[in-house]
Coordinates of C-alpha atoms and ligand atoms in Angstrom, one line a residue:
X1 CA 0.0 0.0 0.0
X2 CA 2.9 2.7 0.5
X3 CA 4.3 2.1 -2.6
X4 CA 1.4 2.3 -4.2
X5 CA 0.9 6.2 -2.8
X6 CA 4.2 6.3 -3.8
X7 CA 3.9 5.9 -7.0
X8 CA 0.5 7.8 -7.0
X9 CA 2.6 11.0 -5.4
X10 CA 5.2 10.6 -7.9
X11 CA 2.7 10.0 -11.1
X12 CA 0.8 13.0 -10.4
X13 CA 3.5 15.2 -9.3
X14 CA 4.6 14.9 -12.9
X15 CA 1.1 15.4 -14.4
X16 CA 0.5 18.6 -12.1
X17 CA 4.0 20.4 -13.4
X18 CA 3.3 19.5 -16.7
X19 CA 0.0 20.3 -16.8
X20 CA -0.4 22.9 -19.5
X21 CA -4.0 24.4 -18.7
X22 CA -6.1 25.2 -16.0
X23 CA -8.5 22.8 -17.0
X24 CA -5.9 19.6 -17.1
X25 CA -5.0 20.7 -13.6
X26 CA -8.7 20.4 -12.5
X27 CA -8.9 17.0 -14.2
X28 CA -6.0 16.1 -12.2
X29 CA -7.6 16.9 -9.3
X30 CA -10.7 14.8 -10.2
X31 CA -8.8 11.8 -11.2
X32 CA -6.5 11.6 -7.6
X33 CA -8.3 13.8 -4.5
X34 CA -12.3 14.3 -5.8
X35 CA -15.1 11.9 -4.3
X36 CA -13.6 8.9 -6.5
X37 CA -10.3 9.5 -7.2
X38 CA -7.3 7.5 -5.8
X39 CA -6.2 8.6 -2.5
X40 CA -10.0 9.0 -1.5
X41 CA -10.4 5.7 -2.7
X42 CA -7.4 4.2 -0.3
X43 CA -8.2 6.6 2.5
X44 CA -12.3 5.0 2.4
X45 CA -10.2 1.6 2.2
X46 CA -8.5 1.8 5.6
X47 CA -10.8 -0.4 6.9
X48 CA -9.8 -3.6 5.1
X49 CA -6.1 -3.1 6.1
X50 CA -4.3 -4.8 9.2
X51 CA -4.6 -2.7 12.1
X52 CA -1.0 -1.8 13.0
X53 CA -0.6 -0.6 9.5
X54 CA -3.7 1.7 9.4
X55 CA -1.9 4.5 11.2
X56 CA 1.0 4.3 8.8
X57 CA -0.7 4.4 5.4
X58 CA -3.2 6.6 6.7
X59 CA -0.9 9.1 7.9
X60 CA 1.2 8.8 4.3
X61 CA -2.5 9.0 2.4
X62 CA -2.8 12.8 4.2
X63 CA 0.5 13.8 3.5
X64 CA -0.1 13.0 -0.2
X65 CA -3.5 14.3 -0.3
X66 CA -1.8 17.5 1.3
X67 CA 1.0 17.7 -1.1
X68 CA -0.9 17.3 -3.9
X69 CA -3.5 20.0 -3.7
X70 CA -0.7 22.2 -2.9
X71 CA 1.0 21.9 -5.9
X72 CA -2.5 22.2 -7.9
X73 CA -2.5 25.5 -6.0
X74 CA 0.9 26.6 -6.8
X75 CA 0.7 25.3 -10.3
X76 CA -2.5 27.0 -10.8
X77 CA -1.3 30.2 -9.4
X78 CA 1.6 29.5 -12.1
X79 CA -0.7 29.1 -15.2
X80 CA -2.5 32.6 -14.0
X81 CA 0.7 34.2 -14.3
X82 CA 1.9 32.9 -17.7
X83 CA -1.6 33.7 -19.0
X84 CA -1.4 37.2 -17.2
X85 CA 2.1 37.7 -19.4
X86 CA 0.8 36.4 -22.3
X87 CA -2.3 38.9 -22.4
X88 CA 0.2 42.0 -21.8
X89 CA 2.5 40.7 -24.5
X90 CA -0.5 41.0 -27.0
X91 CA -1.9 44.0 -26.2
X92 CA 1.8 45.8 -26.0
X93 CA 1.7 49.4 -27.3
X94 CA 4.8 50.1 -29.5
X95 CA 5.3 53.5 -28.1
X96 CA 8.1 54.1 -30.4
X97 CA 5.8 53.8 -33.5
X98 CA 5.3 57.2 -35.1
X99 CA 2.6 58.7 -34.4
X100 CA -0.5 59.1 -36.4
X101 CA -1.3 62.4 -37.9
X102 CA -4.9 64.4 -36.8
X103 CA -5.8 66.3 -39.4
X104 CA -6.7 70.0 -37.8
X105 CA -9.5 71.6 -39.9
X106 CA -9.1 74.8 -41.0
X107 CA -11.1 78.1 -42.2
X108 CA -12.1 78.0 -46.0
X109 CA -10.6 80.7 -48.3
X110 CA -13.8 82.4 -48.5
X111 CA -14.5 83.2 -44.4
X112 CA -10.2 84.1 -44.5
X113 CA -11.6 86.9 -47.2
X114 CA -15.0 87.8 -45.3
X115 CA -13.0 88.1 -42.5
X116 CA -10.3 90.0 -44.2
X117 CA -12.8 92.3 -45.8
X118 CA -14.7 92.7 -42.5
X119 CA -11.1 93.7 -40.6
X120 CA -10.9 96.8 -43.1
X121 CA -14.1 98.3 -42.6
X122 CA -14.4 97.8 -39.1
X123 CA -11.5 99.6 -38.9
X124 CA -13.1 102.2 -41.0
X125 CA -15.9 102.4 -38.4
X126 CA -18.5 100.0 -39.9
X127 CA -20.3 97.6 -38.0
X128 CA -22.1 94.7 -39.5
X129 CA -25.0 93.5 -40.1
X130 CA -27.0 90.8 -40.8
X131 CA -30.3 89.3 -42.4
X132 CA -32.1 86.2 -43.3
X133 CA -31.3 83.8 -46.7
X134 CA -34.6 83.2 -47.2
X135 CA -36.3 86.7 -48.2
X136 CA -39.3 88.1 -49.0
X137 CA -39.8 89.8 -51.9
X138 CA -40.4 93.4 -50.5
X139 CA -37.2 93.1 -49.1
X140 CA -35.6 91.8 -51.8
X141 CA -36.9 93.7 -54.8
X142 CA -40.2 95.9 -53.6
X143 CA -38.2 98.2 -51.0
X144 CA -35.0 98.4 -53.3
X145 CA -36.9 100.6 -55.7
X146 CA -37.9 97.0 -57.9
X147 CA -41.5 97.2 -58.3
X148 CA -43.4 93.9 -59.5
X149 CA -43.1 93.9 -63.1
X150 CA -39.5 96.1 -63.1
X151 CA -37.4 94.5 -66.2
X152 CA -34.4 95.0 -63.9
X153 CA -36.1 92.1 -61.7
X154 CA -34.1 90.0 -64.5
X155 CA -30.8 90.8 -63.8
X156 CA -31.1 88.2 -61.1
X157 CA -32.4 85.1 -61.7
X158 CA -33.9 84.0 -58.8
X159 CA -35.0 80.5 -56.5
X160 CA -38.4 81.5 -55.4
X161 CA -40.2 79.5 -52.6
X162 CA -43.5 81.2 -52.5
X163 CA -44.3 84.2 -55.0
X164 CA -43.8 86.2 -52.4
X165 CA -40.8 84.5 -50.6
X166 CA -37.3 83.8 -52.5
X167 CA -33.6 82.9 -51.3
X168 CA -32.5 86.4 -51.2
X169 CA -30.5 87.5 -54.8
X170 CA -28.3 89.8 -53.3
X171 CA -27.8 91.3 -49.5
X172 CA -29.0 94.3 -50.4
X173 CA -32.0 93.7 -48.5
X174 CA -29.8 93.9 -45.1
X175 CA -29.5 97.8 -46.2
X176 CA -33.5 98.0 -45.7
X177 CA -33.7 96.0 -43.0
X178 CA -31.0 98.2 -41.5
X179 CA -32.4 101.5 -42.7
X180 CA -35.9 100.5 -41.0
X181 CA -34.3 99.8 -37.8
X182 CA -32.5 102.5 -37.6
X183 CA -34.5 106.0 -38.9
X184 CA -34.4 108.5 -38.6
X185 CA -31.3 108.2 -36.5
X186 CA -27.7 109.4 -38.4
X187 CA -25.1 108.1 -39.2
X188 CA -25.7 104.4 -40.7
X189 CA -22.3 102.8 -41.5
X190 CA -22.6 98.7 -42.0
X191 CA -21.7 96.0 -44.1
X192 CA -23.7 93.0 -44.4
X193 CA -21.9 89.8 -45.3
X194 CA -23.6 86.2 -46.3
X195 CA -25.3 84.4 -48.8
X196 CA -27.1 85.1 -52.1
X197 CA -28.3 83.2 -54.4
X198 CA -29.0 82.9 -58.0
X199 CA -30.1 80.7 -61.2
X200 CA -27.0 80.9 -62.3
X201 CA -23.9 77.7 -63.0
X202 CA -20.6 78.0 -64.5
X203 CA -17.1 78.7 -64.1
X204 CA -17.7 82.3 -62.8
X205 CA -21.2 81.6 -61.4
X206 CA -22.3 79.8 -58.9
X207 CA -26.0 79.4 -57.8
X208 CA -24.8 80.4 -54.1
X209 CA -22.3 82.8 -53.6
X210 CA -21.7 85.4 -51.7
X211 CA -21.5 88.9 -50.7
X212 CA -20.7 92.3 -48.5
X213 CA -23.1 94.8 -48.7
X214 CA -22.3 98.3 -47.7
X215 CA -24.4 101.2 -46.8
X216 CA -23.8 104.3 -45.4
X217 CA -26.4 107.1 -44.6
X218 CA -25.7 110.7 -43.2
X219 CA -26.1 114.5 -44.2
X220 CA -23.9 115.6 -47.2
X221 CA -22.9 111.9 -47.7
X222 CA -21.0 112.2 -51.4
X223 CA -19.8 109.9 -54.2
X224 CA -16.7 111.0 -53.1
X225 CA -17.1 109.3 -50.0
X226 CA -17.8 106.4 -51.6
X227 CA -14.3 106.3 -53.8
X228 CA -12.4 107.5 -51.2
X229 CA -14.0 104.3 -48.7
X230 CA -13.5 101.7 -51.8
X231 CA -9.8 103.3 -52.8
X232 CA -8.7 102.5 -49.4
X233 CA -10.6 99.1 -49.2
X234 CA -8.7 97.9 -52.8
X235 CA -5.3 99.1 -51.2
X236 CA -6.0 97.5 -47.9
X237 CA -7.0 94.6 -49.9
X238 CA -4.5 94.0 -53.2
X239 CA -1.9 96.7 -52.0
X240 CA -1.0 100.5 -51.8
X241 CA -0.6 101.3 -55.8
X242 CA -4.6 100.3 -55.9
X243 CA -6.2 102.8 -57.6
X244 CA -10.1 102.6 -58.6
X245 CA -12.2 104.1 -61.2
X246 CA -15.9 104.9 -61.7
X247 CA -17.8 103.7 -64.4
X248 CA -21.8 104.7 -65.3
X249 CA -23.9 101.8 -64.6
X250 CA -27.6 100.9 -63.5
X251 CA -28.9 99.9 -60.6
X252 CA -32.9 100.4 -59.6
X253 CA -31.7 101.3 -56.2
X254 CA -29.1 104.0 -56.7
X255 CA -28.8 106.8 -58.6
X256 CA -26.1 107.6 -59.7
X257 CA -24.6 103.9 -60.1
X258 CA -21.6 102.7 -60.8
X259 CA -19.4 99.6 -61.4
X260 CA -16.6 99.9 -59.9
X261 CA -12.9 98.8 -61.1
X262 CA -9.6 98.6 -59.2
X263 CA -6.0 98.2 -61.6
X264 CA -5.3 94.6 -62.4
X265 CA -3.8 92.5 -60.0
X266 CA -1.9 90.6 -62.2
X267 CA -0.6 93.1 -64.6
X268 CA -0.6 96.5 -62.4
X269 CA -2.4 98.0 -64.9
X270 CA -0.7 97.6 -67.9
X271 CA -2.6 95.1 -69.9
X272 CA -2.9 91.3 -69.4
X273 CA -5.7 88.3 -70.5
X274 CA -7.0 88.6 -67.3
X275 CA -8.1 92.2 -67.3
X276 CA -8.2 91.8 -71.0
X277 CA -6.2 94.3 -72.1
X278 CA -8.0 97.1 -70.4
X279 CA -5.4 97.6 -66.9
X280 CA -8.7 97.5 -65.1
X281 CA -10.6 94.7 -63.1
X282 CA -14.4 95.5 -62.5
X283 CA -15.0 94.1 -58.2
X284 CA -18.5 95.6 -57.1
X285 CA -21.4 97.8 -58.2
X286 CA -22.4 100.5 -55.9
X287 CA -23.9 104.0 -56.1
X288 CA -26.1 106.3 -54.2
X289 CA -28.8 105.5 -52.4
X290 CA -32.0 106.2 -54.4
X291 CA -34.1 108.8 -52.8
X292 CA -37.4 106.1 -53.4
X293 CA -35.3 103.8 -51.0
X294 CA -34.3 106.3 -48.4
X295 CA -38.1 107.6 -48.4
X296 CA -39.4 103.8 -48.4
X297 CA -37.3 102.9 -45.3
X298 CA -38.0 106.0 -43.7
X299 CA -35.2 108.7 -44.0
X300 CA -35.9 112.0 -45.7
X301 CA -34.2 112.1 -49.1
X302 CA -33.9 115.7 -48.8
X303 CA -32.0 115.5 -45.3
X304 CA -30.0 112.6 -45.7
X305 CA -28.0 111.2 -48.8
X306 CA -26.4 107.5 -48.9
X307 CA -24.4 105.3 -50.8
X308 CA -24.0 101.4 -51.2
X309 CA -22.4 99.3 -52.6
X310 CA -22.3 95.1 -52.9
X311 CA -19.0 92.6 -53.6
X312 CA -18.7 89.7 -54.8
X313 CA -16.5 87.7 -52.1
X314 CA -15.9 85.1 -54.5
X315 CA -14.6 87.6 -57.0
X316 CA -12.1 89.0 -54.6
X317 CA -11.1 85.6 -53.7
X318 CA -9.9 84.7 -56.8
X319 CA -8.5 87.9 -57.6
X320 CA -6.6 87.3 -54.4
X321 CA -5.9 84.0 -54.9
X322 CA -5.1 83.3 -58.1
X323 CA -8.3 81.0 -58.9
X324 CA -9.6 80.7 -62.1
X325 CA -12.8 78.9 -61.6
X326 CA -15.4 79.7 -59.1
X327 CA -16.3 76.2 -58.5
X328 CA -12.7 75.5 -56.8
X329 CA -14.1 77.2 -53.4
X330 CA -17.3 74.1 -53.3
X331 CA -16.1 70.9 -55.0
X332 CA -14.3 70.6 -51.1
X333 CA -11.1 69.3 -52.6
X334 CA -8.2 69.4 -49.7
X335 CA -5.6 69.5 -52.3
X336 CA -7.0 73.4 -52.9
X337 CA -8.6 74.0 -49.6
X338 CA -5.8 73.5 -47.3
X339 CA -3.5 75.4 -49.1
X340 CA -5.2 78.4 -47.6
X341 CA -4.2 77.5 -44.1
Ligands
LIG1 N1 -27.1 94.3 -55.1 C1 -26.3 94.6 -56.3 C2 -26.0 93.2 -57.0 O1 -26.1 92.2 -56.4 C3 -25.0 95.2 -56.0 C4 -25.2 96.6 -55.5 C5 -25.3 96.8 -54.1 C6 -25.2 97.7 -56.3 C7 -25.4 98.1 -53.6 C8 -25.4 99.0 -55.8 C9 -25.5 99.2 -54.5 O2 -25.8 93.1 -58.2

């Protein structure tokens, strides 16, 4: 009988330090120290064995039994380990791996010009103003001196929701909107910046683009005002030898109006494709305000004059930029976007 726990101590000693798995080790347990297994089996077989060797084998049984299910519990503790290593070796962060680039978003070229066009004329005392996309068609036409009807109604093609409500064709709406708000308090000085839109599509037009409105309204409020504000804008804008000219235009809401040109930003004036020859580059319409607008909004035309004008932001843009097709600033490529970082 003690050899026989002998070799049952030495048979599974080996099987517990080999044992690769938790799960062998709690078949090992099963097979030598659960309800059937060996020792139990000798132990609950004491009875059959001479008296005077009862003490002996049941003393060895117990030591065996003892030795055993400690080194389960070692080699168990063991198999935790090596499965505690092998989890941190697969989920090991290289930290020397380069890391991997965010890409940081960045203002479109067109808000870096609003902004930049905002900068000068706050500087020159404007504030700005604002109104909404979707217009209705007093503000839009009827209070700009555009009576239903008016052929100049056709200049701008135009996204109508209602026949009385449209996505605004201009911001010269804002200038009412202001005007009303305002009279018949002095001085006025704003720009309005935002959204227009047109039925227009091609590499100059854009069925959404946009603009800055400007309006100002005081006593003895001149053209000259208005060249001196637009001469310093263009120089702010393109550079000192800016200079700007005057040319007789319509416009149902000023009188006198006027598109107005700065000198070529790619020649300086001396004649190029892109000004076509002319050393002039036409960038807004403007004028003064018509006395049916000032009256409409609630300013006496004989006691206070205006003018206004509107730019196109995209225009400046490209001017600016270098672009030579509108639809460059909304396709959302990165390969032209973020070189305006
Ligand atoms: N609203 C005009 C346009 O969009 C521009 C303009 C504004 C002209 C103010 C004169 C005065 O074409």
């Amino acid at each position: 009988m003690e050899q026989k726990l002998n070799e049952i101590s030495l048979q599974a000693g080996r099987e517990i330090i080999t044992a690769a798995t938790q799960e062998e080790l709690r078949q090992i347990q099963v097979r030598y120290l659960g309800k059937k297994g060996e020792i139990t089996t000798i132990l609950r077989g004491m009875g059959q064995l001479a008296p005077e060797q009862r003490p002996l084998v049941g003393s060895l049984a117990n030591r065996v039994r003892d030795e055993l299910s400690e080194m389960i519990d070692s080699r168990t503790e063991e198999l935790k380990e090596v499965l505690r290593r092998q989890r941190m070796a697969e989920q090991r962060v290289d930290v020397t791996l380069p890391g991997r680039p965010v890409n940081i978003g960045y203002r479109h070229p067109l808000s870096i010009i609003m902004e930049q066009i905002a900068e000068i004329f706050l500087g020159l005392g404007f504030t700005i103003a604002e109104g909404p996309e979707i217009e209705s068609d007093y503000y839009n036409f009827e209070a700009l001196n555009l009576p239903q009807d008016h052929p100049a109604r056709e200049m701008q093609d135009s996204f109508y929701i209602r026949p009385d409500i449209l996505l605004r064709t201009h911001t010269s709406p804002v200038q009412v909107r202001t005007m009303e708000k305002t009279a018949p308090q002095a001085p006025v000085r704003i720009i309005a910046p935002g959204k227009v839109y047109r039925r227009d599509d091609d590499a100059t037009h854009s069925p959404m683009f946009h603009q800055v409105e400007g309006l100002v309204i005081d006593r003895n409020i001149s053209l000259s005002d208005l060249k001196g504000t637009l001469l310093l804008f263009a120089q702010q804008m393109f550079g000192a030898k800016q200079q700007v000219r005057l040319r007789p235009s319509f416009f149902p809401f000023t009188e006198p109006s006027a598109e107005v040109d700065m000198s070529c930003v790619m020649c300086g004036g001396g004649g190029c494709r892109v000004c076509k020859d002319s050393g002039w580059i036409e960038i807004l319409g403007s004028g003064m305000v018509h006395p049916n607008v000032l009256a409409m909004s609630g300013y006496d035309p004989e006691e206070f004059t205006g003018y206004a004008f509107g730019m196109g932001v995209e225009r400046i843009a490209m001017l600016k930029y270098g672009i030579d097709d509108l639809r460059q600033f909304f396709t959302n490529d990165f390969r032209m976007l973020r070189q305006f970082r």
